Coordinates of C-alpha atoms in Angstrom, one line a residue:
X273 CA 85.5 -55.8 30.0
X274 CA 84.4 -57.2 33.2
X275 CA 80.7 -56.1 34.1
X276 CA 80.6 -54.0 37.4
X277 CA 77.9 -56.2 38.8
X278 CA 80.5 -58.7 38.9
X279 CA 82.0 -57.2 41.8
X280 CA 78.8 -57.2 43.6
X281 CA 78.5 -60.6 45.7
X282 CA 75.3 -62.4 44.2
X283 CA 74.0 -63.4 48.0
X284 CA 73.8 -59.8 48.6
X285 CA 71.9 -58.6 45.7
X286 CA 69.4 -61.7 46.3
X287 CA 69.3 -60.8 49.9
X288 CA 68.0 -57.0 49.2
X289 CA 65.8 -58.3 46.7
X290 CA 63.9 -60.6 48.9
X291 CA 64.2 -58.1 51.8
X292 CA 62.3 -55.6 49.3
X293 CA 59.7 -58.4 48.4
X294 CA 59.0 -59.2 51.6
X295 CA 58.6 -55.5 53.0
X296 CA 56.2 -54.7 50.2
X297 CA 53.9 -57.9 50.8
X298 CA 53.5 -57.7 54.4
X299 CA 52.8 -54.0 54.4
X300 CA 50.0 -54.4 51.6
X301 CA 48.7 -57.4 53.5
X302 CA 48.6 -56.0 56.9
X303 CA 47.0 -52.7 55.8
X304 CA 44.2 -54.7 54.2
X305 CA 43.9 -56.3 57.1
X306 CA 42.9 -53.7 59.0
X307 CA 40.9 -51.6 56.7
X308 CA 37.4 -52.4 55.1
X309 CA 36.8 -50.6 51.6
X310 CA 33.3 -50.0 52.3
X311 CA 33.8 -48.2 55.4
X312 CA 34.8 -44.4 55.3
X313 CA 36.7 -42.7 58.2
X314 CA 33.9 -40.9 60.3
X315 CA 33.5 -37.3 60.1
X316 CA 35.0 -35.1 63.0
X317 CA 32.1 -34.4 65.2
X318 CA 31.2 -30.4 65.9
X319 CA 31.4 -29.4 69.5
X320 CA 28.9 -27.4 71.2
X321 CA 29.1 -25.6 74.5
X322 CA 27.1 -27.5 77.7
X323 CA 23.6 -26.7 77.3
X324 CA 20.4 -27.5 79.0
X325 CA 16.6 -26.9 78.1
X326 CA 13.4 -27.0 80.0
X327 CA 9.9 -25.4 79.0
X328 CA 6.1 -25.0 80.2
X329 CA 3.3 -24.5 78.4
X330 CA 3.8 -20.6 78.3
X331 CA 7.8 -20.4 78.5
X332 CA 10.8 -22.2 77.3
X333 CA 14.4 -21.9 78.7
X334 CA 17.7 -22.4 77.3
X335 CA 20.8 -22.2 79.4
X336 CA 24.6 -22.4 77.7
X337 CA 27.6 -22.8 79.9
X338 CA 30.8 -20.9 78.0
X339 CA 33.9 -19.5 79.8
X340 CA 32.7 -19.8 83.2
X341 CA 29.5 -18.2 82.8
X342 CA 25.8 -19.0 82.1
X343 CA 23.8 -17.4 79.2
X344 CA 20.1 -18.0 79.6
X345 CA 17.7 -17.5 76.7
X346 CA 13.7 -17.1 77.6
X347 CA 11.2 -17.2 74.4
X348 CA 7.6 -17.9 74.5
X349 CA 6.5 -21.4 73.8
X350 CA 4.0 -20.9 71.3
X351 CA 5.1 -18.0 68.9
X352 CA 9.0 -18.1 70.0
X353 CA 9.4 -14.4 70.5
X354 CA 12.2 -13.2 72.9
X355 CA 11.1 -12.6 76.6
X356 CA 13.5 -9.6 77.5
X357 CA 11.3 -8.3 80.7
X358 CA 11.7 -11.3 82.8
X359 CA 13.4 -11.5 86.1
X360 CA 15.4 -14.5 86.5
X361 CA 16.7 -16.0 89.7
X362 CA 18.8 -19.2 89.8
X363 CA 20.1 -22.1 92.5
X364 CA 23.4 -23.2 91.2
X365 CA 25.9 -25.4 92.7
X366 CA 27.8 -22.3 94.2
X367 CA 24.5 -20.5 95.6
X368 CA 21.7 -18.5 94.4
X369 CA 22.0 -15.5 92.2
X370 CA 20.0 -13.0 90.1
X371 CA 20.4 -13.2 86.3
X372 CA 21.7 -9.9 84.7
X373 CA 19.7 -9.0 81.5
X374 CA 22.2 -8.5 78.5
X375 CA 21.4 -6.2 75.6
X376 CA 20.9 -8.9 73.1
X377 CA 17.8 -10.0 75.2
X378 CA 19.4 -12.8 77.0
X379 CA 20.4 -13.3 80.7
X380 CA 23.7 -13.9 82.4
X381 CA 25.2 -15.6 85.4
X382 CA 28.5 -15.8 86.9
X383 CA 29.1 -19.9 86.9
X384 CA 32.8 -21.0 87.3
X385 CA 31.4 -24.4 88.4
X386 CA 30.4 -24.9 84.9
X387 CA 34.3 -25.4 83.9
X388 CA 34.2 -28.8 86.4
X389 CA 33.3 -32.0 84.5
X390 CA 30.4 -33.6 85.3
X391 CA 26.4 -33.1 85.6
X392 CA 25.3 -29.7 87.1
X393 CA 21.5 -29.3 88.6
X394 CA 20.4 -25.7 88.3
X395 CA 16.7 -24.6 89.1
X396 CA 15.6 -21.3 87.5
X397 CA 12.9 -19.2 88.7
X398 CA 11.3 -16.6 86.1
X399 CA 9.2 -14.1 87.3
X400 CA 7.2 -11.9 84.7
X401 CA 3.9 -10.0 84.8
X402 CA 3.3 -11.0 88.7
X403 CA 3.5 -14.5 87.8
X404 CA 6.7 -17.0 88.2
X405 CA 7.7 -20.3 86.8
X406 CA 10.1 -23.1 87.9
X407 CA 12.4 -24.3 85.1
X408 CA 14.8 -27.4 86.3
X409 CA 17.8 -27.8 84.1
X410 CA 20.6 -30.2 83.8
X411 CA 24.0 -29.5 82.6
X412 CA 26.3 -31.9 81.6
X413 CA 30.0 -30.8 81.0
X414 CA 32.1 -33.6 79.6
X415 CA 35.7 -33.9 80.3
X416 CA 38.1 -32.2 77.7
X417 CA 35.6 -29.5 76.8
X418 CA 36.9 -26.7 78.5
X419 CA 38.8 -24.3 76.1
X420 CA 42.4 -25.0 75.6
X421 CA 45.2 -24.2 73.4
X422 CA 44.1 -25.0 69.8
X423 CA 46.7 -24.0 67.3
X424 CA 49.8 -26.8 67.4
X425 CA 47.7 -29.5 68.8
X426 CA 44.6 -29.1 65.9
X427 CA 47.5 -28.5 63.2
X428 CA 49.1 -31.8 64.3
X429 CA 45.8 -33.6 64.5
X430 CA 45.1 -32.5 61.0
X431 CA 48.5 -33.6 59.8
X432 CA 47.8 -37.2 61.4
X433 CA 44.7 -37.4 59.4
X434 CA 46.1 -36.6 56.3
X435 CA 48.7 -39.1 56.7
X436 CA 46.3 -41.6 57.6
X437 CA 44.2 -40.9 54.8
X438 CA 47.3 -41.2 52.3
X439 CA 47.9 -44.8 53.6
X440 CA 44.7 -45.9 53.6
X441 CA 44.8 -44.9 49.8
X442 CA 48.0 -46.3 49.0
X443 CA 46.8 -49.4 51.0
X444 CA 43.3 -49.9 48.9
X445 CA 45.8 -50.1 45.5
X446 CA 46.7 -53.4 43.8
X447 CA 49.8 -54.5 45.4
X448 CA 51.2 -56.6 42.7
X449 CA 51.5 -53.7 40.1
X450 CA 53.0 -51.6 42.7
X451 CA 55.3 -54.1 44.1
X452 CA 56.6 -55.2 40.4
X453 CA 57.0 -51.6 39.4
X454 CA 58.7 -50.4 42.8
X455 CA 61.4 -53.1 42.8
X456 CA 62.4 -52.9 39.3
X457 CA 62.8 -49.0 40.0
X458 CA 64.8 -49.3 42.9
X459 CA 67.0 -52.0 41.1
X460 CA 67.5 -50.0 37.9
X461 CA 68.9 -47.1 39.9
X462 CA 71.6 -49.4 41.9
X463 CA 72.4 -51.0 38.3
X464 CA 72.6 -47.4 36.9
X465 CA 75.0 -46.4 39.7
X466 CA 77.0 -49.3 39.0
X467 CA 77.7 -49.0 35.3
X468 CA 78.7 -45.5 35.4
X469 CA 81.5 -46.2 37.7
X470 CA 80.1 -44.7 40.9
X471 CA 80.9 -47.6 42.8
X472 CA 79.4 -50.1 44.8
X473 CA 78.8 -47.9 48.0
X474 CA 76.4 -45.5 46.4
X475 CA 74.3 -48.5 45.0
X476 CA 74.3 -50.3 48.3
X477 CA 73.2 -47.2 50.1
X478 CA 70.2 -46.7 47.7
X479 CA 69.1 -50.4 48.0
X480 CA 69.6 -50.2 51.6
X481 CA 67.4 -47.1 52.1
X482 CA 64.6 -48.4 49.7
X483 CA 64.5 -51.5 51.9
X484 CA 64.5 -49.8 55.2
X485 CA 61.8 -47.1 53.9
X486 CA 59.4 -50.2 52.7
X487 CA 60.1 -52.0 55.8
X488 CA 58.9 -49.4 57.7
X489 CA 56.0 -48.6 55.8
X490 CA 55.3 -52.3 56.3
X491 CA 55.5 -51.7 60.0
X492 CA 53.4 -48.4 60.0
X493 CA 50.6 -50.3 58.1
X494 CA 50.8 -53.4 60.6
X495 CA 49.5 -51.2 63.3
X496 CA 45.7 -50.9 64.0
X497 CA 44.5 -47.7 61.8
X498 CA 43.8 -44.5 63.9
X499 CA 40.5 -43.1 62.5
X500 CA 41.4 -39.2 61.8
X501 CA 38.4 -37.9 63.8
X502 CA 40.0 -39.6 66.9
X503 CA 42.5 -36.7 67.2
X504 CA 40.4 -33.8 65.9
X505 CA 37.4 -34.9 68.4
X506 CA 39.9 -33.9 71.3
X507 CA 40.0 -30.3 69.9
X508 CA 38.9 -27.6 71.8
X509 CA 34.8 -26.3 71.4
X510 CA 34.5 -23.4 69.2
X511 CA 33.9 -20.0 70.9
X512 CA 30.3 -20.1 69.5
X513 CA 27.6 -22.9 68.4
X514 CA 26.9 -23.0 64.6
X515 CA 23.8 -24.1 63.2
X516 CA 24.0 -27.5 61.1
X517 CA 21.9 -30.0 59.9
X518 CA 21.9 -33.3 61.7
X519 CA 22.2 -37.0 60.2
X520 CA 18.4 -37.4 60.8
X521 CA 17.4 -34.4 58.6
X522 CA 16.7 -32.2 61.4
X523 CA 18.2 -29.0 61.9
X524 CA 20.0 -27.7 65.1
X525 CA 19.9 -23.6 65.6
X526 CA 21.3 -22.3 68.6
X527 CA 19.3 -19.6 70.4
X528 CA 21.5 -16.6 69.3
X529 CA 21.0 -17.9 65.8
X530 CA 17.3 -18.2 66.0
X531 CA 17.2 -14.6 67.3
X532 CA 19.3 -12.8 64.4
X533 CA 17.1 -15.0 61.8
X534 CA 14.0 -13.8 63.7
X535 CA 12.5 -17.3 63.8
X536 CA 8.9 -17.6 64.7
X537 CA 6.3 -20.1 65.3
X538 CA 2.5 -21.0 66.1
X539 CA 0.5 -23.9 67.3
X540 CA -1.3 -25.8 64.3
X541 CA -5.2 -25.9 64.8
X542 CA -7.6 -27.6 62.4
X543 CA -11.0 -25.8 61.2
X544 CA -13.3 -26.1 58.4
X545 CA -11.7 -23.5 55.9
X546 CA -13.2 -22.7 52.4
X547 CA -11.5 -23.8 49.5
X548 CA -10.4 -21.3 47.3
X549 CA -9.8 -20.8 43.6
X550 CA -6.8 -19.0 41.7
X551 CA -7.5 -16.8 38.9
X552 CA -5.5 -14.5 36.9
X553 CA -6.2 -10.6 37.1
X554 CA -4.9 -7.2 36.5
X555 CA -5.6 -3.9 38.1
X556 CA -8.1 -1.6 36.4
X557 CA -9.3 2.1 37.0
X558 CA -12.9 2.2 38.9
X559 CA -15.2 3.2 35.8
X560 CA -16.9 5.9 37.8
X561 CA -13.3 7.2 39.2
X562 CA -11.2 7.8 36.0
X563 CA -11.8 9.5 32.7
X564 CA -10.4 9.8 29.6
X565 CA -9.6 13.2 27.6
X566 CA -10.2 13.0 24.0
X567 CA -10.5 16.0 21.0
X568 CA -13.7 16.2 19.1
X569 CA -12.2 17.4 16.5
X570 CA -8.9 17.5 15.0
X571 CA -6.5 20.2 15.4
X572 CA -3.3 21.2 16.8
X573 CA -2.3 21.0 20.5
X574 CA -1.3 23.9 22.7
X575 CA -0.9 24.1 26.4
X576 CA -3.4 25.6 28.9
X577 CA -3.2 29.0 30.2
X578 CA -0.7 28.1 32.7
X579 CA 1.7 27.6 29.6
X580 CA 2.5 23.5 31.1
X581 CA 1.1 20.4 30.4
X582 CA -0.1 18.3 33.0
X583 CA 3.0 16.1 33.9
X584 CA 2.4 12.4 34.7
X585 CA 1.5 11.6 38.3
X586 CA 0.1 15.4 38.7
X587 CA -3.2 15.7 40.8
X588 CA -5.9 17.8 38.7
X589 CA -9.6 18.7 39.5
X590 CA -12.6 18.4 37.7
X591 CA -13.1 21.0 34.8
X592 CA -9.8 22.1 35.0
X593 CA -8.3 23.0 31.5
X594 CA -5.5 20.6 30.3
X595 CA -4.9 21.6 26.8
X596 CA -6.3 23.1 23.7
X597 CA -6.9 22.0 20.5
X598 CA -7.0 24.7 17.7
X599 CA -8.8 23.3 14.3
X600 CA -6.9 24.0 11.0
X601 CA -8.6 25.9 8.5
X602 CA -8.5 24.6 4.8
X603 CA -7.8 26.7 1.9
X604 CA -11.4 25.9 0.4
X605 CA -13.2 26.6 3.7
X606 CA -11.2 29.8 3.9
X607 CA -12.9 31.0 0.5
X608 CA -16.3 29.8 1.6
X609 CA -15.8 31.6 5.0
X610 CA -15.1 35.0 3.3
X611 CA -17.8 34.5 0.9
X612 CA -20.3 34.3 3.5
X613 CA -18.5 36.9 5.6
X614 CA -19.5 39.1 2.5
X615 CA -22.9 38.1 2.4
X616 CA -23.4 39.1 5.7
X617 CA -21.6 42.1 5.8
X618 CA -24.3 43.1 3.0
X619 CA -27.2 41.9 4.9
X620 CA -26.0 43.7 8.1
X621 CA -25.6 47.1 6.4
X622 CA -29.2 46.9 4.3
X623 CA -30.6 46.0 7.9
X624 CA -28.8 48.7 9.9
X625 CA -30.2 51.3 7.2
X626 CA -33.9 49.9 8.0
X627 CA -33.3 50.1 11.4
X628 CA -32.5 53.5 11.5
X629 CA -35.2 54.5 9.2
X630 CA -37.9 53.1 11.2
X631 CA -36.5 54.9 14.5
X632 CA -37.2 58.0 12.5
X633 CA -40.7 57.1 11.6
X634 CA -41.6 55.5 14.7
X635 CA -42.6 58.6 16.7
X636 CA -44.9 60.0 14.3
X637 CA -46.5 56.9 13.9
X638 CA -45.8 56.2 10.2
X639 CA -43.9 53.1 11.5
X640 CA -45.3 50.8 14.2
X641 CA -43.2 49.8 17.1
X642 CA -43.4 46.0 15.9
X643 CA -41.8 46.5 12.9
X644 CA -39.1 48.5 14.5
X645 CA -38.4 45.6 17.0
X646 CA -38.2 43.1 14.2
X647 CA -35.9 45.0 12.6
X648 CA -33.4 45.6 15.5
X649 CA -34.0 41.7 16.3
X650 CA -33.0 40.9 12.7
X651 CA -30.0 43.0 13.1
X652 CA -28.8 41.4 16.2
X653 CA -29.1 37.9 14.9
X654 CA -27.0 39.0 11.9
X655 CA -24.0 40.5 13.9
X656 CA -24.0 37.0 16.1
X657 CA -23.5 35.0 13.1
X658 CA -20.7 37.6 11.7
X659 CA -19.2 37.2 15.0
X660 CA -19.4 33.5 15.3
X661 CA -17.7 33.3 11.7
X662 CA -14.9 35.4 12.7
X663 CA -14.2 33.2 16.1
X664 CA -14.2 29.8 14.0
X665 CA -10.5 30.6 13.2
X666 CA -9.6 32.3 16.8
X667 CA -11.3 29.7 19.3
X668 CA -9.7 26.8 19.9
X669 CA -11.7 23.7 21.9
X670 CA -10.4 23.4 25.3
X671 CA -10.0 20.1 26.9
X672 CA -11.1 19.8 30.3
X673 CA -10.7 17.2 33.0
X674 CA -14.0 15.1 33.6
X675 CA -12.8 13.9 37.0
X676 CA -10.7 14.7 39.8
X677 CA -7.7 12.5 39.9
X678 CA -3.9 11.9 38.9
X679 CA -2.6 12.1 35.4
X680 CA -1.9 8.2 34.9
X681 CA -1.0 9.0 31.0
X682 CA -0.4 11.8 28.8
X683 CA 0.3 12.4 25.1
X684 CA 0.3 15.9 24.6
X685 CA 3.1 17.7 23.1
X686 CA 3.1 21.3 22.0
X687 CA 2.3 21.6 18.2
X688 CA 1.0 17.9 18.0
X689 CA -1.9 17.2 15.7
X690 CA -4.3 15.6 17.8
X691 CA -7.1 13.3 15.6
X692 CA -10.8 13.0 16.8
X693 CA -11.2 10.2 19.5
X694 CA -7.5 9.9 20.3
X695 CA -6.7 9.9 23.9
X696 CA -4.7 12.7 25.2
X697 CA -4.8 12.3 28.7
X698 CA -6.1 9.6 30.9
X699 CA -7.1 10.5 34.7
X700 CA -7.2 7.8 37.5
X701 CA -8.0 8.1 41.1
X702 CA -5.5 6.2 43.1
X703 CA -8.2 5.6 45.9
X704 CA -10.6 3.9 43.5
X705 CA -9.3 0.7 41.7
X706 CA -10.5 -2.5 40.5
X707 CA -9.3 -5.6 39.8
X708 CA -10.6 -7.6 36.9
X709 CA -10.2 -11.5 36.8
X710 CA -11.0 -14.0 34.6
X711 CA -12.6 -17.1 35.9
X712 CA -13.0 -20.6 33.7
X713 CA -15.2 -21.9 36.4
X714 CA -19.2 -20.4 36.4
X715 CA -19.4 -21.4 39.9
X716 CA -16.7 -19.4 41.5
X717 CA -18.3 -17.7 44.5
X718 CA -19.2 -14.1 44.6
X719 CA -18.1 -13.5 48.1
X720 CA -15.0 -11.3 48.9
X721 CA -11.7 -12.6 47.8
X722 CA -8.0 -11.4 48.3
X723 CA -5.0 -10.6 45.5
X724 CA -1.4 -11.1 45.9
X725 CA 1.0 -9.0 44.1
X726 CA 4.2 -10.3 42.6
X727 CA 6.3 -9.1 45.7
X728 CA 4.0 -11.0 48.0
X729 CA 2.0 -8.1 49.0
X730 CA -1.8 -8.8 49.8
X731 CA -5.0 -6.9 48.4
X732 CA -8.2 -7.3 50.1
X733 CA -11.0 -7.2 47.4
X734 CA -14.9 -6.7 47.4
X735 CA -16.9 -8.3 44.7
X736 CA -18.5 -5.8 42.2
X737 CA -20.0 -8.1 39.8
X738 CA -19.4 -10.8 37.0
X739 CA -20.0 -10.8 33.3
X740 CA -22.8 -12.8 31.3
X741 CA -20.6 -12.6 28.1
X742 CA -17.8 -14.7 28.2
X743 CA -14.4 -13.3 27.0
X744 CA -12.1 -15.8 25.6
X745 CA -14.0 -18.7 26.8
X746 CA -14.0 -17.2 30.5
X747 CA -16.2 -15.1 32.7
X748 CA -14.9 -11.7 33.6
X749 CA -15.4 -10.8 37.5
X750 CA -14.5 -7.6 38.8
X751 CA -13.4 -6.6 42.3
X752 CA -12.8 -3.4 44.1
X753 CA -9.7 -2.8 45.8
X754 CA -10.3 -2.2 49.8
X755 CA -7.7 0.6 51.0
X756 CA -5.3 0.5 47.7
X757 CA -1.6 1.0 48.6
X758 CA -0.2 4.3 46.8
X759 CA 2.4 2.4 44.7
X760 CA -0.5 0.5 43.1
X761 CA -0.7 1.3 39.5
X762 CA -3.1 0.4 36.7
X763 CA -2.2 -2.5 34.3
X764 CA -0.3 -4.5 37.1
X765 CA -1.0 -8.3 37.0
X766 CA -2.2 -9.8 40.2
X767 CA -3.2 -13.7 41.2
X768 CA -6.9 -13.4 42.8
X769 CA -8.1 -16.2 45.3
X770 CA -11.8 -16.2 45.2
X771 CA -13.4 -18.5 47.7
X772 CA -15.6 -21.3 46.5
X773 CA -19.0 -22.6 48.2
X774 CA -17.0 -26.1 48.8
X775 CA -15.3 -26.2 52.2
X776 CA -12.6 -29.0 53.6
X777 CA -11.1 -29.6 57.2
X778 CA -7.5 -28.8 57.2
X779 CA -4.9 -26.6 58.9
X780 CA -4.2 -22.9 57.9
X781 CA -0.6 -21.6 57.7
X782 CA 1.1 -18.6 56.4
X783 CA 2.5 -19.0 52.7
X784 CA 5.9 -18.2 54.4
X785 CA 5.5 -21.4 56.4
X786 CA 5.8 -23.6 53.5
X787 CA 9.3 -24.1 51.3
X788 CA 10.6 -26.2 49.0
X789 CA 12.8 -29.3 49.7
X790 CA 15.8 -30.2 47.5
X791 CA 13.5 -33.0 45.7
X792 CA 10.9 -30.4 45.1
X793 CA 8.3 -31.4 47.9
X794 CA 6.8 -28.6 50.1
X795 CA 7.8 -28.8 53.7
X796 CA 7.2 -26.9 56.8
X797 CA 9.5 -27.1 59.6
X798 CA 8.3 -28.3 63.2
X799 CA 9.7 -26.8 66.4
X800 CA 10.2 -30.1 68.3
X801 CA 12.9 -28.8 70.8
X802 CA 14.3 -25.4 72.0
X803 CA 16.9 -25.5 69.4
X804 CA 15.9 -28.5 67.3
X805 CA 13.6 -28.1 63.9
X806 CA 12.5 -31.2 61.9
X807 CA 11.3 -30.8 58.6
X808 CA 7.6 -32.4 57.6
X809 CA 6.7 -33.1 53.8
X810 CA 3.2 -31.5 53.4
X811 CA 0.4 -31.3 50.9
X812 CA -1.1 -27.6 50.5
X813 CA -3.7 -26.1 48.6
X814 CA -4.2 -22.2 48.3
X815 CA -6.5 -20.4 50.7
X816 CA -6.2 -17.1 50.2
X817 CA -3.5 -14.6 49.3
X818 CA -1.4 -15.0 52.5
X819 CA -2.7 -18.3 53.8
X820 CA -2.4 -22.1 52.3
X821 CA -4.5 -25.1 53.5
X822 CA -2.4 -27.8 54.9
X823 CA -4.4 -31.1 53.8
X824 CA -1.7 -33.7 54.9
X825 CA 1.6 -34.2 56.4
X826 CA 1.1 -32.5 59.7
X827 CA -1.4 -32.5 62.7
X828 CA -3.0 -30.1 65.1
X829 CA -0.9 -28.8 68.0
X830 CA 2.3 -28.7 66.5
X831 CA 4.6 -25.9 66.5
X832 CA 5.5 -24.8 63.2
X833 CA 8.1 -22.2 61.8
X834 CA 6.0 -18.9 60.0
X835 CA 8.6 -16.7 59.7
X836 CA 12.4 -17.6 58.8
X837 CA 11.7 -21.1 57.1
X838 CA 13.5 -20.2 54.1
X839 CA 16.7 -19.5 56.0
X840 CA 16.3 -22.8 58.2
X841 CA 16.1 -24.6 54.7
X842 CA 19.3 -23.2 53.7
X843 CA 21.2 -24.8 56.5
X844 CA 23.5 -27.7 55.5

């Protein structure tokens, strides 16, 4: 049987195969000539609206042009607080105008001239508190920055970028394996079609189609590669500016975003500041403003006359009855009591008859009045002893509040047996609380200190005294809390920052200014421009509960973010 391949001219097959080889080879060669493996395509630039800024020693002004209008933001230079009560006038290319105050604290001006490309000079006059300042601003409007249709163009640009990336990855591959595999695959399809009797037409069509496609890919690869960012760069600017981190590590934050994040700054100043020592501590009750209620004898607890035990957090006054303790009477004690009661009853009966007889004889002088008085006194004593013996079983012990304050701890349950010396109630005056800290350095100063709670709240402390006996190789130091907050509780752990005698030159910054960088280094953000923040690595030491001492990394006279630094650190 004659092979179907014999029906195809050998010259035709050879020609198609050579064309396939040349197409693949030229495409890979030219693609590699126009591409560098070490260079990546540049990222698409982030568009921002045209803007200009100007500042003085007191204020800073930022003007942003968008959609034919000019939005003006005015903030204090040192603190970055918005200025919302100023009168803003502007000399613009189309004439003078007065800005309209907006609800968000900005000022708005109609500026249709801002839609024309070029540099535009604007002179602002800001009047506030009887004083005015001049701020010259230059706005540069780039060609093609005006808003336009973005739907189809953006999708087309993104599609071209994806296609370019696909061709680039293909071009980066090793051409020899792909050339051999592709050639064998295409020729195998043609041979299969011929052996199955499909005719020479489909086989030739497959070979011709593959050759044309590979030749087109070679021609496409021979062109100069177009970076994907070239199309996206012409995309229209967004409707609002976005905060982002720049290539040099600085952070660009538009003024509207700064106001949403409540970014505040201060100007650093160098000073001689005392060193501090961090001590572990906890909240305790003032010994003179607290008390413990205990039973002196064992017995059964019962409620006070009100019928209810005082609950936690309730206010009690000094001397108020909080509970009763009824001591139990044992069987042996009951027998002794009955015997003693019988003896007393017998003695009382004898003395009563004596007193009655003396009363009859005293008027006649047979018995002196002294004898009568002695007999009556003896009778009264016996009666009191008998009454006290009866009350032992009936009279419980009253537990009273030793001081006025709030019930901090209660362990009372009706019918519960209370042991002698066991705490039943603890009373604390919330306005008189102390902090007890442990210091492993005996040279810690005895001046006032501060304490910081777990939630960052700061407490002012007044030094009360230090112990002479070590406790776990540490010196206990006690401080009184000045104006303690109502939510403070005994037993809470705090960090006490006590001032030492040593001092050091440095800058004082709030603790909220210092954040952790990606490498764990402490950094602060310097406000270098109205909308620019630069991270600075610093070395800090504790100063007090609310501030830190910056000993290295930034100098005086710099504007440092004090509020919102943690949010700036999250911008990527």
